Short mmCIF file of N, CA and C in Angstrom, two decimals:
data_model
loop_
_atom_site.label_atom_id
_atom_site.label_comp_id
_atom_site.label_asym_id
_atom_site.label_seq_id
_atom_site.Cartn_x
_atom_site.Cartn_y
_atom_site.Cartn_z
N UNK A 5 121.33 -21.03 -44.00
CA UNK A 5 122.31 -20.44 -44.88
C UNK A 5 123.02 -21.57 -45.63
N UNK A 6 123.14 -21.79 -46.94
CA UNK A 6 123.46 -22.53 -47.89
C UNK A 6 125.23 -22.19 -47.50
N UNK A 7 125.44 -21.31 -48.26
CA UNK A 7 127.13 -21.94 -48.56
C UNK A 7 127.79 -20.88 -47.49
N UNK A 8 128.72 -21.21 -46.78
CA UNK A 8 129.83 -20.71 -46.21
C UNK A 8 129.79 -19.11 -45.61
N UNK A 9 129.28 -18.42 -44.70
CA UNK A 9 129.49 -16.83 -45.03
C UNK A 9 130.42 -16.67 -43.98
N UNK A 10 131.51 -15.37 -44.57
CA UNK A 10 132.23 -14.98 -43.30
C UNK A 10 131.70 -13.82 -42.46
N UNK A 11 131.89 -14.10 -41.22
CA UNK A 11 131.73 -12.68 -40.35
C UNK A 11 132.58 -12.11 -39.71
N UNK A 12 132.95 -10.92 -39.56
CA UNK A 12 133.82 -11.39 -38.27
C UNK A 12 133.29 -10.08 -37.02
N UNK A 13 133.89 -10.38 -36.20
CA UNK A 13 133.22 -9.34 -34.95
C UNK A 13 134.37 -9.32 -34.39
N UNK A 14 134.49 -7.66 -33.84
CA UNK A 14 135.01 -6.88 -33.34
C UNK A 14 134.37 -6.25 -32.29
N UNK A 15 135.24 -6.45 -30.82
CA UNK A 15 134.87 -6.85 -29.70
C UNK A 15 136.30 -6.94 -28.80
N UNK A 16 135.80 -5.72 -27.99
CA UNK A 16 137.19 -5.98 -27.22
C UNK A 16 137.19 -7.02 -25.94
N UNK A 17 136.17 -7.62 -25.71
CA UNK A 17 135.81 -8.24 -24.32
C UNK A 17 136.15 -9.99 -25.55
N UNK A 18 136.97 -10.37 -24.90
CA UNK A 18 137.54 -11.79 -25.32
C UNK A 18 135.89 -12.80 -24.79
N UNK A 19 135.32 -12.50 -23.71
CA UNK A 19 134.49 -13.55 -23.64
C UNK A 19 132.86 -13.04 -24.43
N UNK A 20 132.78 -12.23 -24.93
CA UNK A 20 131.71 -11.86 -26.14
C UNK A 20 132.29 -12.49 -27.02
N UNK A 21 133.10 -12.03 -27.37
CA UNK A 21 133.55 -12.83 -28.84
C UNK A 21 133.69 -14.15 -28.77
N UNK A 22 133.97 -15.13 -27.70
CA UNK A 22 134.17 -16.75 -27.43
C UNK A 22 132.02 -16.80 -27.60
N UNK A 23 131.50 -15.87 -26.44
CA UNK A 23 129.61 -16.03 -26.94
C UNK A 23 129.42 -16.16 -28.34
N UNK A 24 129.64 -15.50 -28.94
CA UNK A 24 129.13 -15.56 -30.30
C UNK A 24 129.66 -16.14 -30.89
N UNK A 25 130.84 -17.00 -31.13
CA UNK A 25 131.67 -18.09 -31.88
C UNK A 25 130.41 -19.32 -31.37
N UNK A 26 130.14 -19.58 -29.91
CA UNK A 26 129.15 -20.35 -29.57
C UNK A 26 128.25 -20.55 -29.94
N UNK A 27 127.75 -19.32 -30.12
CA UNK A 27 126.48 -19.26 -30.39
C UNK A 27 126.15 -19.51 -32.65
N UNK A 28 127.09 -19.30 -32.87
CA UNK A 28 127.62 -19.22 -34.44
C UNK A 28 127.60 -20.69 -34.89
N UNK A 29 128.52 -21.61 -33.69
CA UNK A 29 129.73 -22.72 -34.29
C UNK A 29 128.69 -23.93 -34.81
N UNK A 30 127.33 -23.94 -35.07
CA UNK A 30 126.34 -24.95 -35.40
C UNK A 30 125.63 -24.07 -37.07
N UNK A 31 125.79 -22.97 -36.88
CA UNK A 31 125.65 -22.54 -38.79
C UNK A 31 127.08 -22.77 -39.35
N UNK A 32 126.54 -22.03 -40.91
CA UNK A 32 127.36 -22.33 -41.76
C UNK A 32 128.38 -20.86 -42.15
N UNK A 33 128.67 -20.90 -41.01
CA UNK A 33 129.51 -19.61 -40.58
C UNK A 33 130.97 -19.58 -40.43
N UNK A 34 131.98 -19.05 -41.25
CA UNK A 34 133.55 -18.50 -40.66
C UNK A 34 133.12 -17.29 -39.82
N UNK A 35 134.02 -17.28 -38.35
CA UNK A 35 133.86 -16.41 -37.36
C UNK A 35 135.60 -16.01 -37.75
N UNK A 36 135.41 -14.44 -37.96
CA UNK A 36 136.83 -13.94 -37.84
C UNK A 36 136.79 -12.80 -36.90
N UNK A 37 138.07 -13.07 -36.12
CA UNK A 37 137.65 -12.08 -34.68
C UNK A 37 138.62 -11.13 -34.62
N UNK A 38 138.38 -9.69 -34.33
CA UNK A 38 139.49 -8.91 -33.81
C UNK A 38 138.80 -8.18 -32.97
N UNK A 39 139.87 -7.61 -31.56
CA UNK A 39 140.20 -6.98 -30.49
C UNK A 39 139.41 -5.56 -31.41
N UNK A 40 139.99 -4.81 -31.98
CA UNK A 40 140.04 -3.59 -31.92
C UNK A 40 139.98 -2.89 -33.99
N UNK A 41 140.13 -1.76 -33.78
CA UNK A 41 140.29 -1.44 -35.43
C UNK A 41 141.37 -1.90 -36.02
N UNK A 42 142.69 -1.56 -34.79
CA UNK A 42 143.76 -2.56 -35.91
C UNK A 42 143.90 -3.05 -35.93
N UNK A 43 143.37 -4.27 -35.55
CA UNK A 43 143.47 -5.89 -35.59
C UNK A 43 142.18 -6.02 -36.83
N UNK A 44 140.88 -5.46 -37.09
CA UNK A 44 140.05 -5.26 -38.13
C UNK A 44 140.74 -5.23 -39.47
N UNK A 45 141.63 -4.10 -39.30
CA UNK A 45 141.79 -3.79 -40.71
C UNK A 45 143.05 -4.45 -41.35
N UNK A 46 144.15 -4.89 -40.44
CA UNK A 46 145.35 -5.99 -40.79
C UNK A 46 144.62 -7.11 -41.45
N UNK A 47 143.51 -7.40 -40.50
CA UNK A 47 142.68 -8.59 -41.49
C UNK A 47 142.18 -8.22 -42.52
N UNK A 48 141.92 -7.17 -42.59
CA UNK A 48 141.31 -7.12 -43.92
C UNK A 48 142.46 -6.33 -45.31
N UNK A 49 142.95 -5.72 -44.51
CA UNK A 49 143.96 -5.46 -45.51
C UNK A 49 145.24 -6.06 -45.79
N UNK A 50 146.07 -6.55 -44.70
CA UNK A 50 147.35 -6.79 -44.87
C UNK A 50 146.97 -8.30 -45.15
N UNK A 51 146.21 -8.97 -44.73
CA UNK A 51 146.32 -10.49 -44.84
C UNK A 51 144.94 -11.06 -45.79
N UNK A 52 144.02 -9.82 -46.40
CA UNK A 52 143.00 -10.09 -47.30
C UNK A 52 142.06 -10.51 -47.38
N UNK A 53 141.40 -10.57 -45.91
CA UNK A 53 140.59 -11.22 -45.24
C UNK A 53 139.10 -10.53 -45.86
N UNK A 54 137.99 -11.05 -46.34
CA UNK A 54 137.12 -10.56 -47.47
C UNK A 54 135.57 -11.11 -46.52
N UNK A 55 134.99 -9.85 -45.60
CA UNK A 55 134.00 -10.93 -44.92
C UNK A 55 132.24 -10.11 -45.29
N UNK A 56 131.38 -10.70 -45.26
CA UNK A 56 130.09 -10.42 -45.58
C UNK A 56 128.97 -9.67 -44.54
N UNK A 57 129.24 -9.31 -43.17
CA UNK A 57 128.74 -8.89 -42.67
C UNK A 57 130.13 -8.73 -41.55
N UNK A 58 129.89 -7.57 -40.79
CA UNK A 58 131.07 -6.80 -39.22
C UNK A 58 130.18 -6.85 -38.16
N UNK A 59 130.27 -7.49 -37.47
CA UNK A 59 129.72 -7.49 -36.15
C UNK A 59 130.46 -6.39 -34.96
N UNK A 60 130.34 -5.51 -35.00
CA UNK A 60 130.98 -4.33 -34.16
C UNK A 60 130.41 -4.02 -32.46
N UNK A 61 130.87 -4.21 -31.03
CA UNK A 61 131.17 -3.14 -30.72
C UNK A 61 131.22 -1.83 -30.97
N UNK A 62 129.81 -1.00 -30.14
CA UNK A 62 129.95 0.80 -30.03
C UNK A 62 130.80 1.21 -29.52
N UNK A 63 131.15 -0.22 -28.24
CA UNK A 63 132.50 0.93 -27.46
C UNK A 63 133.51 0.20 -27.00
N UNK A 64 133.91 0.21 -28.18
CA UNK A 64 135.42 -0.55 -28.30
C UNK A 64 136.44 0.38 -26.70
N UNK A 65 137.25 -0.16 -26.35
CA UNK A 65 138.28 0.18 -25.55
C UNK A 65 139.17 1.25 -26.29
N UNK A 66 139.46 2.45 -25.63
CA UNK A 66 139.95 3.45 -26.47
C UNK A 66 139.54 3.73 -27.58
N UNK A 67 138.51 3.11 -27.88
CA UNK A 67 137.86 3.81 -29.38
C UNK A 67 136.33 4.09 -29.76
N UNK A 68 135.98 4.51 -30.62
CA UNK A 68 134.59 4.94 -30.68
C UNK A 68 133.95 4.41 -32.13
N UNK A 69 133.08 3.51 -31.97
CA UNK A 69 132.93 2.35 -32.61
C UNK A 69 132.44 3.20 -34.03
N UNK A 70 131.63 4.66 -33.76
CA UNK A 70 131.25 5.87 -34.49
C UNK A 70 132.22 5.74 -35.86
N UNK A 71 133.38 6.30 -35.15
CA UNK A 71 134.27 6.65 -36.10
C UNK A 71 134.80 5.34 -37.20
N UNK A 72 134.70 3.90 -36.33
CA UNK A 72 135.25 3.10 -37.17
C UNK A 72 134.10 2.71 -38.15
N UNK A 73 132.98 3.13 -37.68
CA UNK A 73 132.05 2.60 -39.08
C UNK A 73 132.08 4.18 -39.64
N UNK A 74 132.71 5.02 -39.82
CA UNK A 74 132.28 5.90 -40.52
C UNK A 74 133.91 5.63 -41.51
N UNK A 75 134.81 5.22 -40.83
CA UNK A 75 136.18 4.96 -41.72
C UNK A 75 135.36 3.96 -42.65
N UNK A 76 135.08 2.89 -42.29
CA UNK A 76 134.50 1.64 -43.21
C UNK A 76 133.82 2.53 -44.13
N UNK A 77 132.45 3.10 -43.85
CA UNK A 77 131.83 3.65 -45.10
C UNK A 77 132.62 4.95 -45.94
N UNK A 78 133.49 5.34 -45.46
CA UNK A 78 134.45 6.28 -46.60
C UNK A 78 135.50 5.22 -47.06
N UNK A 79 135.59 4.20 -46.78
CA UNK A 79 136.50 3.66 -47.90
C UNK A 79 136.48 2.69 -48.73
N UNK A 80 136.46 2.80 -49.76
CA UNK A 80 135.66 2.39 -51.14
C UNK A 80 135.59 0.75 -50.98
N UNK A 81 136.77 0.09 -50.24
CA UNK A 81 136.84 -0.77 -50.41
C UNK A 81 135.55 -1.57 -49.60
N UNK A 82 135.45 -0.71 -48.55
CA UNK A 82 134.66 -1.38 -47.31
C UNK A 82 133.22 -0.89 -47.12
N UNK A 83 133.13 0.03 -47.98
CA UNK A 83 131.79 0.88 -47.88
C UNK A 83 130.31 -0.24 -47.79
N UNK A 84 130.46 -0.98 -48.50
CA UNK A 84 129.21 -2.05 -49.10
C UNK A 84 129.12 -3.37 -48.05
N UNK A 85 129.98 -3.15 -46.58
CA UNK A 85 129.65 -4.25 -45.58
C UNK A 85 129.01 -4.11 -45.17
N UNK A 86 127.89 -4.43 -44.79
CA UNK A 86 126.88 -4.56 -43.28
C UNK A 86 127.37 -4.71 -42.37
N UNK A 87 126.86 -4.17 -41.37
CA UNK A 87 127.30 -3.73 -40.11
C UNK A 87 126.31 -4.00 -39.02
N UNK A 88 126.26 -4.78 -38.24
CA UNK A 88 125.53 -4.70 -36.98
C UNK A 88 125.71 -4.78 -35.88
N UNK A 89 125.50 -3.50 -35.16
CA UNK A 89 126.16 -3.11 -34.11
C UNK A 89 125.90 -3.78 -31.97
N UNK A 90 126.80 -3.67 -31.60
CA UNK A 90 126.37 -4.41 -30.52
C UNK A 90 126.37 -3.21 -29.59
N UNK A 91 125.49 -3.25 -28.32
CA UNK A 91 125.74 -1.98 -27.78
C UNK A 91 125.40 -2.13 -26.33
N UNK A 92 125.96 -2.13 -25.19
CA UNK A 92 125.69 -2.25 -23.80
C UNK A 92 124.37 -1.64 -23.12
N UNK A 93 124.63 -0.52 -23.63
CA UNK A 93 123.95 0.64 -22.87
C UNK A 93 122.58 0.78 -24.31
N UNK A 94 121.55 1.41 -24.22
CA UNK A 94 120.79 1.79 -25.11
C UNK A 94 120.74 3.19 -25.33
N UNK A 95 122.00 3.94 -25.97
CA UNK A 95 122.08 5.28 -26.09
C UNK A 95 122.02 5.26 -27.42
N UNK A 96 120.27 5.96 -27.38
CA UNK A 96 119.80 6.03 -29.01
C UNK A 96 120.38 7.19 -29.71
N UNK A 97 120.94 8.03 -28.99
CA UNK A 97 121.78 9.31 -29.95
C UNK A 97 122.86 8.71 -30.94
N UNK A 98 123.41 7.55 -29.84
CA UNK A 98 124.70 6.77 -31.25
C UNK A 98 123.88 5.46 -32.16
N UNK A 99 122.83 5.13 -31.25
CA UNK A 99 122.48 4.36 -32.34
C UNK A 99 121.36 4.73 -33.40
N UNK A 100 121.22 5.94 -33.52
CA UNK A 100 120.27 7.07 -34.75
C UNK A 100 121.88 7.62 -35.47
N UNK A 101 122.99 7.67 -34.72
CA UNK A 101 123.54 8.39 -35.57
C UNK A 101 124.40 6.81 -36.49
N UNK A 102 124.29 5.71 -35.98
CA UNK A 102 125.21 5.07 -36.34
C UNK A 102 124.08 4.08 -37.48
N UNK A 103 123.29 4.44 -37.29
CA UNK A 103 121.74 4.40 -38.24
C UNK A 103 121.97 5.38 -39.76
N UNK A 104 122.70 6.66 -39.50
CA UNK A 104 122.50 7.64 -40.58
C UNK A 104 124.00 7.05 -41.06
N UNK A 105 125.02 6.33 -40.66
CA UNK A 105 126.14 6.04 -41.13
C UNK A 105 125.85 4.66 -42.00
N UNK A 106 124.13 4.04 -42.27
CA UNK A 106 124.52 2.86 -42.98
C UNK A 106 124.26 1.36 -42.15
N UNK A 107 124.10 1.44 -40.74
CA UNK A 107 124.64 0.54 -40.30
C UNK A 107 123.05 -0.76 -40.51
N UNK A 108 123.42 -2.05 -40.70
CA UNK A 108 122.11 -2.45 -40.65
C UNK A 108 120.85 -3.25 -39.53
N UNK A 109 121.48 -2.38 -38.43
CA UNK A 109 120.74 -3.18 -37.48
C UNK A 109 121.68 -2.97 -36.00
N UNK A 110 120.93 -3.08 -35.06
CA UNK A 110 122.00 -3.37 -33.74
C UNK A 110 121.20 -4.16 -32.88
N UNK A 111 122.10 -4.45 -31.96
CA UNK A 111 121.62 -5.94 -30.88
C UNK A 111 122.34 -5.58 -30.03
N UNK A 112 121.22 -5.55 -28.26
CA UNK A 112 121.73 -5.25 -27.15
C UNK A 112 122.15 -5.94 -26.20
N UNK A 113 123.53 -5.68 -25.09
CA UNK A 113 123.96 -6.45 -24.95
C UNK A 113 123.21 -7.15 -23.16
N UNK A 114 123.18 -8.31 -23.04
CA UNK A 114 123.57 -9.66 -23.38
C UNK A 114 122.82 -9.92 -24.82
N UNK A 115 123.79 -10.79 -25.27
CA UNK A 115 123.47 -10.70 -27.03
C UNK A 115 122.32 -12.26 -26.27
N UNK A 116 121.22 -12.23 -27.20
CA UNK A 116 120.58 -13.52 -27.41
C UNK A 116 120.80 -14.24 -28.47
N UNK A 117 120.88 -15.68 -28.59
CA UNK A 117 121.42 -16.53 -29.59
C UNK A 117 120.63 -16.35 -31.02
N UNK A 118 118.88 -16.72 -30.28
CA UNK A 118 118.08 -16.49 -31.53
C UNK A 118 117.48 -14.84 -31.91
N UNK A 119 117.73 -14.04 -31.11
CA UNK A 119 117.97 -12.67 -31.76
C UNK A 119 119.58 -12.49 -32.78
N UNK A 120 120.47 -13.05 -32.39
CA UNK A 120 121.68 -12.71 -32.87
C UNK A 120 121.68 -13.58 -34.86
N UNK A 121 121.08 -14.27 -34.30
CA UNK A 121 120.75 -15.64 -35.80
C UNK A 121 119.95 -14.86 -36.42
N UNK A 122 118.60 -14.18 -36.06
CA UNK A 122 117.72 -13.82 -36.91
C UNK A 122 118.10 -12.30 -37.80
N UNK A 123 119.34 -11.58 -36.97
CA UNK A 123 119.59 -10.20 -37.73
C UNK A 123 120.50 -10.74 -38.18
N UNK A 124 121.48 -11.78 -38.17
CA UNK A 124 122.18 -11.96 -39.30
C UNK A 124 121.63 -12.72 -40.74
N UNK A 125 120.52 -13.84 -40.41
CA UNK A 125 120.08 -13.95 -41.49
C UNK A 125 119.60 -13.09 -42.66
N UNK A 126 118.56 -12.30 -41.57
CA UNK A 126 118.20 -11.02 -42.07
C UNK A 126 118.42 -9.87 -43.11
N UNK A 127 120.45 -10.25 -42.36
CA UNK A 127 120.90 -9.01 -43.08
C UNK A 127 121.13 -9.78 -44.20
N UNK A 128 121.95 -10.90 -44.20
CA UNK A 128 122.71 -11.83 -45.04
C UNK A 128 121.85 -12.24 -45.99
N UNK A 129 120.33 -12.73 -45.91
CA UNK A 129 119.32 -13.07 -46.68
C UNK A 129 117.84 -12.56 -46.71
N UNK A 130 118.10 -11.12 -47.65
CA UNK A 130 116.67 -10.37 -47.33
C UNK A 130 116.10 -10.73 -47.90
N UNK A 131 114.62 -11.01 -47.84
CA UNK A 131 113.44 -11.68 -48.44
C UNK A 131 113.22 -10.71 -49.42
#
């Protein structure tokens, strides 16, 4: 990856999100991190935070990762992010439905370094 891209991931488990800063901190990557949706969207709204791909959690703590990519794609501003979803369990009902919401890809969890590199290139630089 040539110049600079931001990501950020959303992830309520503090030591996923420290994995993937790790696994990140040798590309040419800004890692922007939030806990939850409202820590997501303060960044992106209140403080203007502008990033190129969401690394999401399906199952955020008290929340349903469903609904927050379905807020993202109804709102105009956020509709056009890529999204790739992380997911513990392999429950293909949310990840077919979170498939029909747009999303571009998901990765199961324990995340692998060079699986995690290759769907973001992927998404970030389609051939």
């Amino acid at each position: 990856m040539t110049s600079a891209r931001r990501i950020m991931i959303v992830e309520d488990s503090p030591t996923v999100r420290y994995q993937v800063k790790l696994m990140l901190e040798k590309l040419n990557i800004i890692l922007v991190e939030a806990a939850n949706e409202v820590g997501m969207f303060n960044l992106m709204e209140e403080y203007g935070v502008r990033v190129d791909l969401i690394i999401m959690d399906l199952t955020l703590k008290n929340e349903n990762g469903l609904d927050l990519i379905k807020k993202l794609r109804d709102s105009e501003n956020y509709m056009d992010i890529p999204v790739l979803i992380l997911t513990e369990h392999a429950d293909m009902n949310s990840v077919l439905k979170a498939r029909e919401l747009g999303v571009s890809g998901y990765l199961r969890k324990p995340i692998q370094k060079d699986e995690l590199v290759d769907r973001i290139q992927g998404i970030l630089q389609p051939e």
